[in-house]
Amino acid sequence: MMAYDSQDIETRWQARWADARVFEAEVDDSRPKFYCLEMFPYPSGYMHMGHVRNYSIGDAMARFQRLMGKNVLYPMGYDSFGMPAENAAKKEGGHPHSVTERNIAMIRADQERMGYSYDWRRMFATSTPEYYRWNQELFLKFNEAGLVERRFAPVNWCYDCDTVLANEQVKNNRCWRCGLEVVQKDMAQWFLRMTEYADELLDELDHIEFPENVKAMQRNWIGRSHGAHIEFAVAGDVAGAGADGAAGAASIGAFTTRPDTIFGVTFVTLSPEHPLCEPLVAGTEFEAGWRELADECAKLSEFERINMLKEKKGVPLGRFAINPLTGEEVPIYAGNFVVASYGTGAVMAVPGHDQRDYDFAKKYGIPVKPVLSRREGGEAVEENPVFDGLGWMVNSTRPEFDGLFGNEAKAAVISALEAEGSGHGTVQYRLKDWLLSRQRFWGTPIPMLHCEACGVVPVPYEQLPVELPLDVTFSWDESGNPLAASESFLAATCPQCNGSARRETDTMDTFYDSSWYFLRFADSANDAQAFDREAVDYWLDGGVDLYIGGIEHAVMHLLYARFFTKATRDLGMNSVGEPFGRLVCQGMLNAPAPFCADCNTEYHIENFGGDCPTCGAGLGSRSAKMSKSLGNTVSPGEMVEKFGADTVRLFILFGANPEAGMDWSDNAVLANYKQVCAIIDAFNAGNSLGDAPGPMDEWLLARLRVNQARWRECMDAVSLREGVMASHFEMLADWQWYLRRGGADRATARRYLAGWAPMLAPATPHIAEEFWAELGGGDAASGQMLAVHDMEFDAGGTGDSGVLAREAYLRGVIDSARNIRGLAERHSDAPITGVVIQTAAAWKGELAREAISLAAADFDFKREGQGHLKGLPIFAEESLRGEIFQTWMALTMGSKKKRGRIHTWSDGEKELILSGLDEAGIISENSAFIAQLLGVESLSVYPAGEGEDVAGKARFASPLEPGIAFI
């Protein structure tokens, strides 16, 4: 008999798994593979419950797929570069390397204690030279392929983190890491040319299994727009635009997705930083206004100017641009809402059909010229809100355009522009090249050298890795990148001229590390190359089969990883087009936190019961994402020590399906612990039974097959809550019902338990192993393939369905009786001591058999059913016709779910089992059991027309259900 000591059982089995190397995987073409992966963690110390949720989902699926006979690759590693390690090193006066190694040891110990089934041989940390040397080699390969570029660019700069941020890392104009405001700064930067893959990244979204919201976010981020580039010549010469810096002709290039509105252009707007602005206004009365606007915009980030401007404003530049198709001169403005890095930094303004342009025109007294009609042959009218949809062109100065609509109109305008050399059709993208440079220490050094004679030179492959120095001192007194002050790091020799050179001090964005780690996991022990092509092509055929992580990475990590996979494919390193087959974005794990409704803000849990620190209002409470900043976290270690890892895993998986958010609950954890104990009691009871075959044995094994089928279906669909419901709750409930109904056969019990134990393994693997061992299962259950049986049917065609239907009918009668008893007790002055069940009349059974026979022949009940009914002998009974019609309708015209009940046969004589049709005698056979469960002294069963009529004393759910009365 198993006594439940979670600490002993769990650590013992974890040791056995490690000794037996159960979870190690190798390429095996004879078996279907399954690559299961969670987004690997940043090692910040001990695991938190968010980690536990993520890894428990992945581990359950990895274990399930092993049971299904698949060759499962399930690795773990650590995304260990980043600013937090630098900050911790400054705080401790140490080095990021030691901080990182300590944190990795802490989180790995937690993961091992949870019993996650990783192939630990494949583990790596991205901050080790053994990993980041391949980062550097890939960088050099990308450089050779023309995918690397160094150029000056305005960048997002975080003073607190002392580094550049990619656009994707700026959230609401704040650093994604520390939350402080971001400013703009011009610097020489390294870029990866992601835009070369923009079309493929966008088009392939139609063929991958990502959640639709993730696809939408990526489509929006890539932002492909079809339109026209139009040149607006500047009227008159412009200073510096001619040869040798003399005055000359200049033009303004503008991109638009609506070339069909070109005849409505009434002004052109430039970004204040546009290179033409200064020469246009230099020495004029308009210069001061432009400079004031330019200085104001310089203090704002790109994000703010695009998304958060409180006021859209501009200034005239005192010059005019010429519409290439009309010859009209329109004024040129500088506007704070136009950004130099988006498009060309210039906008052709059509206030008749763009709301922003309309508001600007009205503010500054610029004409509005509508040129599109809502209906064919109609007029274009000024509206507010403006008409910005597709329409019929009107008011064109070239009559051949009037009457054209939509895409035809756009194509005609583009053709005219191209014919006259003043524009062309083009495609633009919102996606920018990946800004890779970071001015910080704890990242992969960019393998480039700066030589005064040769310029920028790549480090030779044979000199990789370029390692980070371990002799750097970190403190809060030091600012900037420590690499720039490390002479031992900086000093190098140019491989081209053998002269002195200086190393590049920028390091790589840490998203670079995580953009290909899933490829390295396929061949992580390889010290000759980043990965072997054959290994990657095997494990990533169709992509990682299940990839689990947060929605917050939709347009950073996931997009970068897709780019890397395609770029390495084109380098001949693999044949994989997409890295991830199926993506599951797990929901948040929440816990209560103090909340101010007026401020719409959560606060640290130390404020519970107090007033809002901001406005002074009384604080309430609401569920918020667990976080250290709010203090509403729960230590997994404490929960595991108290209840065991299996209980914590069961709570996580049963609490909600992976994509849904879930709330932490101490009571729910305790309830799941009690469920684990109840399952243990069930196995103990099963092993203690004697040899006593009985009528319930067949039902129990049939329920095993039903639950196995449902469990497998749910687990395949990653519907883990429903899967756990079947394996840990319904299986237990069925076992308890078996015992309650008198089941007591040891052989049957062992067959049931042997089928049940592996089903428990994905969620609660330690107790599953213990059960498997007690049942004599031999090797660890975690390495077994589960024989999942289909529903069985005997030669007579009855099989499981008949067995299950008989018991389901009995339980349905009992449930109905319990509900009616509650009603009876509320209306009875005397204690209830008995129950009378009146079953349906015999003719209803005959009518049901007739309906089943017709249904099997695809009879059209809706069109012909009533006529057929009137031809039946029973219809001659005029006094019953009302009830006959009602019964017939219940049998034939209900929902498919309800009609399906009439297709259930009993065992042996093929008699119908229908609510109220007790021809098989189920109620009579089990009258004593029913009376016991209902807590009454007597129970009488008879068909309609015999004994006391209880119709007036009972509720009838349908004409087929039995009448039940309590007396």
Phi, psi and omega in degrees: 000135185273122171264140188267098170245095189300321182297315181292311184298314187289314181291327179295314181287328176297321177294319179295318178301317181294317181295321182276354180053043187297326190259010178281136184234143176228161176302130181212098184292348182277351183234148174292138182265158172217116180258111181248132186210136168260153173302119188292151191272157164279127184279092181263001182136217181296153176298148168249173186295333174298318174301313184302319180296312182301311185285330178293324176296309181297317182294320178300318181288323178297316180294321179298315183292330173296318178299332179278003175089013183270156176274104192258125170259119182221088185259170176216142175208190188224127179275082203257359171277157174145166184298323183305324179293322176296315180296319178295322179295320177297319181294322185266350185072027182245213183233143180304330180299312182292322177300316183294314180299320178296315181294323177298316179299323181291311184289326179294319178300319178296317181295319179294323180293333177283348177082024179292139192267053181283152168274090188292345177299332187271001185296139171211163173242137186290345182272004178268146178302331180297335176264310190285350171298328179283330169305313183291321178295318177298321178301315180295322177295318177298322180297317178296330180275002179081018182263359179247139180215141175245124181206159174283141180200149171291130185236161173278122184241129175253116181292326182292315179277350177058045184203166175277147177239140171290159179305322182294342183261007177253117181244117181054042181062025178232152180297132181295338184270308187253344176088000180276161182295149182254142178241168180263142182208136178272127179210157171284126188227154173265135181234147166258132188277070177300331184298340176297338182250013186302314183295315181293319178300322181283311186294324183288347176299335180288347188240013180239156186266067173258152171303146185299326180291328176291317177300317181297320180295320179290319177300317180294322182291320178291318168057056178285128180231129176265134181188215184223144169262123185238133179262121175255109180293141176277130179292126181084167179286155179239133181303131176081358184273347182268189180293143178056031176080007179282169175294146180192186182287146177218155177221160181247119176271132180226139175261139176217143173272357183234064177298341179292351180256013187300332181284355177256008179293126178238355171196165176237138182242131176253154170290147180301337179269003181302135184298342179277342186302308186297312178296333179290327187252351186306126177075011180248171178294347184269352185295318183297318180296319178295316182298320179298317179293319181296319179295321180295318181289331180295338180275354182253147176280165176302319180300314181299318183290333180274323191243340193232016180295126176284329183220126175270118183219166181203178178223145176287146179259001174077009180233172185231151174247154185253123175295121187293338181261342181247339184077001181285144174267130180235146184292151178254130178240159165253134183230142183288347182269356177261129186247134186300325186277354179257123183064229181257359185080014179219147182228131169276124189261126180236083186296342177288341187220019174219124188295319180298315178296323180296313180297320179295316181297318180294324181293325186247014174067036179265140182300152175245128184231095177291137182226011177232139178254146178290334182228152181297130180082359182272182179261155172267128184234150176286130182225156172214110006297152185287159172274109183246014178271183176286140180210185180268131181293133174219170177060025177282141177286350173245107189299340181294344179272335183299136180095349177283150186231141167055231185297327177297319180294316179300315181297321181295318179295316180298319179299318179295318179297316181294320180296328183260003176070026182242017178168175180198158175288145182202170177236136176237159183231146172284330179300134176250161173300150186283113176286109190265333188292139172225134182266064179214169187277309194276074178199176181287122176299134178286123190279064178230151180240150177246113182245131181298329182273320188256350183085215180274124187232135178288146174292134178299147181305321185290349178264003178280149002275151165279109190267149173288138179287143179263001183259018181275138179262136180245133174202162180290344179283341181265141177234167180081190183270117180301337180297328182292345181249006182261101183295327180294331178278317189291321187292128181207170178245133179292126181287350181265317183245357182064013175275177180287147179217165178241139179286150171296132181263350174291144172248169186276146169308135183294344174293340174299316182301319186271004182273353179214007184300329179294334174286320180294323179302332180291342185202052192287344180272359184287118180255010179254338180202166183301321176190154177276134184299318182297320180295317179294318181295330176286305187287332182252019173297116186082004180087174171302124188294325177217118181240127190238128179183184188274151179296339182295348181260015187299320184246012173245271185305313185295323179287318178297319181296321177296317178299313182300317182297318180289320180294317178291328174300314182289343173275359179082015184273341178199175178241024184267130179268323181231137186284332190233125179283302179234131180248129174241120178263107184289147179283171181285152171258119189247160175208158183299145175214150176300141185221134175255116181293324181294319181270349184053049186220140172268153180231170181298149185296344177294346180269000178305133178084358181251198181255160180298127179296342183267308186248350178086357179289157178295139182272138171259210181214144170208162181284131181223157179304132176302131179203152178295327182294329178268344180074010184264036179269162176235134182282117176302323181301318180294319180293319180294319179296324184278316188244342184099153182296322181299320179295316180297318179297317180296318177301314182297315186282328180276340184295326181187157174293157189307320185283343185272150171289157177215152182257140174289141178212120177299321180296322180292323176298316178297320179297321179289327174298317178295326178294318177300317179296322179294323177294319177299317178300322180297316180292322177298318180295319181297322181285347183260001181286161176259192179269103183211071179303146181205176184294339182276350183298315182297321179296316182299316180290328175295320178294326175302313181294320178297312182294322177299316181296316180293318179299315180296318180298316181292317181294320176303323182274005184057029173269074192291328179296315178294324177296315178294326176302317180291314188281326187250347183240308182290322177298320177293317180298320179293320177299316180295324178292321178302313180295322182294327181273009175096004177295135185203029185260124184296316182297316178296316181300317182293324175296318180294313182293325178294329175281333184279320187305312179296330178295334180282341191296320181300320183268319184231074190291332186288313178291329178298319178296320180297317178297315182300318180294318180294332179277359179080031185286349178084236183299167183305137179299331182296342179255006184271157168260126184278128174278103181264119185271143172280169175301135183263141178228132181274178185300334180279355177084011183260295173055213186301321187297321179291318179299314182291323182294322179300313183287324178296323178296316180298316180293326177296318177298317181295317179299316178298318181296321179297319179297318181289327178300318178302319179293319181295320181296326180288340183245014182241133178278331183260156177300145179273126184239347184211168178220141176243127177245119178256114182277167185292156179296155184299327183295336178290325175295318178298319180295322179294319178297322178297318181295320180294319179299317179292319181297323179295336180262017179057041179293140179273091183295326185293319184269324189242355187298315184294320178296318179297317181302317182294341179270356181279147182304323184297336184290346178292340178283095186299325183292341182258357190301321179299315180289327177297313178301315182297318179294316179301319179295319179297325181285325193243339189245006180282189177294160178302323180297316181286322180296331181299340181295333184284354180264010183267128182252151176273167181285143170091281189263009179055039177271147183290142171245102180230152177306117178095337180263089187263044183294335178278357177072026184296316181295316181297317182296332187245025185298321181294319179296317180297316180299321180297314181292328181276351178069039179239161183278329184220152177218126179246137180232129174204156180285162179303142180093352178240148179067201183285134177283120184255010185303323182280352183251001186225160174266136178250114181290332175200167179298350183261347186274154183287152172277135182232126178227138177259138183232000000 
